[in-house]
Short mmCIF file of C-alpha atoms in Angstrom, two decimals:
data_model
loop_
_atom_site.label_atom_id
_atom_site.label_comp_id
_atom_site.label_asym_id
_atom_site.label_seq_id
_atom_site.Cartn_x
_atom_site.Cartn_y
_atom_site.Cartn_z
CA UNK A 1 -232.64 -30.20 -72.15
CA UNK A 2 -234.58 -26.79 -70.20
CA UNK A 3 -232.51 -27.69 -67.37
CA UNK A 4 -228.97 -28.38 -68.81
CA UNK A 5 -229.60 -24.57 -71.09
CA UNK A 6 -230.66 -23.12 -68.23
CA UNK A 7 -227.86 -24.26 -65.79
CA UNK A 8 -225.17 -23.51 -68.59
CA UNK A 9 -225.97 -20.01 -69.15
CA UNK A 10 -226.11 -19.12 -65.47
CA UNK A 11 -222.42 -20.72 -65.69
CA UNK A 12 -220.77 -20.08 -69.25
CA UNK A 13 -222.89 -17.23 -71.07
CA UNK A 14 -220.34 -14.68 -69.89
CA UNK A 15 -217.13 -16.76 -70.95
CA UNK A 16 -218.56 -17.58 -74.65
CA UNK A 17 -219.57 -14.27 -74.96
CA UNK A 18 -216.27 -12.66 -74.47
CA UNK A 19 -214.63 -15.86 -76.23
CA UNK A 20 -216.80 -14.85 -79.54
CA UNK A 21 -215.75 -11.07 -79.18
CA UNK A 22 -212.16 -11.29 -78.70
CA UNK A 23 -211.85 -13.92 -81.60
CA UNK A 24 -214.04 -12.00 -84.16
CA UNK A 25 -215.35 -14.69 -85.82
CA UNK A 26 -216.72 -14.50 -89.33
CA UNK A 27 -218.52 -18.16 -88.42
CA UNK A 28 -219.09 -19.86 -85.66
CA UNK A 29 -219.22 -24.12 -86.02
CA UNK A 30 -220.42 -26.15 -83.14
CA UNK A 31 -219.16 -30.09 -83.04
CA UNK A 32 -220.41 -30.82 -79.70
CA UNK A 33 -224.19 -31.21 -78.43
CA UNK A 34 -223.53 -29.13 -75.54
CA UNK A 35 -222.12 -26.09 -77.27
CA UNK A 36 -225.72 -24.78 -79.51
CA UNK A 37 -227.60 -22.91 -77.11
CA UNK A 38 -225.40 -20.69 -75.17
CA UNK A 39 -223.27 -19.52 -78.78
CA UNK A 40 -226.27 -19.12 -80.12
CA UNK A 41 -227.73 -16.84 -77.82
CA UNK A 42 -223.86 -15.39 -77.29
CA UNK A 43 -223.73 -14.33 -81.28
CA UNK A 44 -227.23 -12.64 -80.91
CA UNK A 45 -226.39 -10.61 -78.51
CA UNK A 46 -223.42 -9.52 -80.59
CA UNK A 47 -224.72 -9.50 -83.57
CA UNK A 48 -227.32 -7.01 -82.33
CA UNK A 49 -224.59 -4.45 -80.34
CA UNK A 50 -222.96 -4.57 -83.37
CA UNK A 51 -219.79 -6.47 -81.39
CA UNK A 52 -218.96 -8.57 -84.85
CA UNK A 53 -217.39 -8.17 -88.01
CA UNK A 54 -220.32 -9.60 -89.30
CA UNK A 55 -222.69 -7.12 -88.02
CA UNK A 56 -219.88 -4.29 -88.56
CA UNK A 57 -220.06 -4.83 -92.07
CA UNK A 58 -223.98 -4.63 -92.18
CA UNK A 59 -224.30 -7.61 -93.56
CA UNK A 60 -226.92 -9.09 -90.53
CA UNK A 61 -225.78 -12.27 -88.38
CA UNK A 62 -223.10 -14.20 -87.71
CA UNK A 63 -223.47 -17.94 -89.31
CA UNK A 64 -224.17 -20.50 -86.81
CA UNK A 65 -223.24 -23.83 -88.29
CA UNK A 66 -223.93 -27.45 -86.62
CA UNK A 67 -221.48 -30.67 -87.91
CA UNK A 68 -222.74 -33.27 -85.66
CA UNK A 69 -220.29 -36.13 -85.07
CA UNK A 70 -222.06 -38.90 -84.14
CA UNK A 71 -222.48 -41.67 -86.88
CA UNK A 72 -225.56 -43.54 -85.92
CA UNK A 73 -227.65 -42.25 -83.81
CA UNK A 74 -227.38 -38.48 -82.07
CA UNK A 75 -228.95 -36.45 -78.77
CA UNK A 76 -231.24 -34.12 -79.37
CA UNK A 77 -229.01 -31.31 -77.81
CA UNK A 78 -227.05 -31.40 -81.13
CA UNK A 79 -230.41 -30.04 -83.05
CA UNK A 80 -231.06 -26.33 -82.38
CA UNK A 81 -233.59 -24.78 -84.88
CA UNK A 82 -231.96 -21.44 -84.60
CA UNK A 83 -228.33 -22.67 -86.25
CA UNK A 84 -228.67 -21.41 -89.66
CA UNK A 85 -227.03 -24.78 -91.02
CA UNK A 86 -226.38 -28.26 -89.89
CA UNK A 87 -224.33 -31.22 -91.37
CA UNK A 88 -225.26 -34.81 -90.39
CA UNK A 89 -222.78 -37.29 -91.54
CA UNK A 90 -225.43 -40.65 -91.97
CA UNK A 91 -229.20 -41.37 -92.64
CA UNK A 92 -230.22 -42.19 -88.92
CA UNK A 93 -228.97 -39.06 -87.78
CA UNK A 94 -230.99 -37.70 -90.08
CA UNK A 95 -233.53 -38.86 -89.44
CA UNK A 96 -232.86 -37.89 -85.31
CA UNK A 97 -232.27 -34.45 -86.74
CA UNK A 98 -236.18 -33.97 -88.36
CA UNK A 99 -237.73 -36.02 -85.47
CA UNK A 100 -236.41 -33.14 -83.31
CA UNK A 101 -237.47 -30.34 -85.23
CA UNK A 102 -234.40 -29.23 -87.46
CA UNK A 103 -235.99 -27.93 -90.59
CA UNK A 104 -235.24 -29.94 -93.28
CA UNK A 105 -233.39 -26.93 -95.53
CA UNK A 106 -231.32 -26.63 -92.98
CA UNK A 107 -229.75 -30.11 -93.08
CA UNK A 108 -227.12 -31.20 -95.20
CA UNK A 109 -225.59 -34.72 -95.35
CA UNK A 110 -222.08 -35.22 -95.48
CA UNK A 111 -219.48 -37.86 -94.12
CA UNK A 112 -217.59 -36.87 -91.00
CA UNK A 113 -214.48 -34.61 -91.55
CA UNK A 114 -211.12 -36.62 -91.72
CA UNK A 115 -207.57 -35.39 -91.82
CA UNK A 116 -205.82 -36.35 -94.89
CA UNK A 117 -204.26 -39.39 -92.83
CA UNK A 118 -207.44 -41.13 -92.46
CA UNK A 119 -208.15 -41.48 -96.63
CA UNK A 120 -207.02 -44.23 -97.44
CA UNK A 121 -207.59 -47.75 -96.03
CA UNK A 122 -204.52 -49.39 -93.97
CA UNK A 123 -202.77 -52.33 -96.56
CA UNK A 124 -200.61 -53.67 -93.82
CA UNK A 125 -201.44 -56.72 -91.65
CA UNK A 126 -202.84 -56.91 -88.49
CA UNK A 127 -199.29 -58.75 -87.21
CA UNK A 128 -197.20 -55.78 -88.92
CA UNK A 129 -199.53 -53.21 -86.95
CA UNK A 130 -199.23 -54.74 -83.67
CA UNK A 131 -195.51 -54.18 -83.77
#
């Protein structure tokens, strides 16, 4: 984990930062493993300069929210300690989540997102599908 935060930020601090400034974000949510530390750090340094409407309005830092989208089991590069929320969508993630540290007022279990499309369970048969 060092070694793929280290290697990132030599290679894609600069292009999040300027990502986060020019969209002005209110939040920032993270729904891949890779994307915690270098945002993270990015909104910080923001934050701090006073380079986000969060920070413009006095009101501190910019929200840093995890929604991890793996259903049973998860990488540890999805946990940072420093995002001020995280969603985990089953129990065994959970349970990945507090073996790696994540506080556990910081976690909150929910099912995965899904579009509208995906609520309701398909009726037809498996021969009307395949056409």
């Amino acid at each position: 984990r060092w070694f793929q935060e280290v290697q990132t930020r030599l290679t894609c601090f600069g292009k999040f930062s300027r990502c986060i400034e020019a969209s002005k974000p209110d939040i920032v949510i993270s729904v891949h493993p890779l994307t915690q530390d270098i945002p993270i750090r990015a909104l910080k340094q923001l934050d701090a300069k006073g380079l986000t409407p969060t920070a413009q309005r006095g009101e501190g830092k910019t929200p840093f929210v995890t929604v991890v989208t793996d259903l049973g089991g998860a990488h540890p590069c999805w946990f940072d300690k420093r995002a001020d929320l995280c969603f985990v969508p089953s129990d065994p993630v959970r349970d990945v989540a507090i073996k790696c540290g994540m506080p556990e007022g910081k976690l909150r279990q929910h099912g995965l997102p899904l579009r509208a499309g995906f609520w309701t369970q398909e009726t037809r048969s498996k021969e009307a599908m395949r056409k």
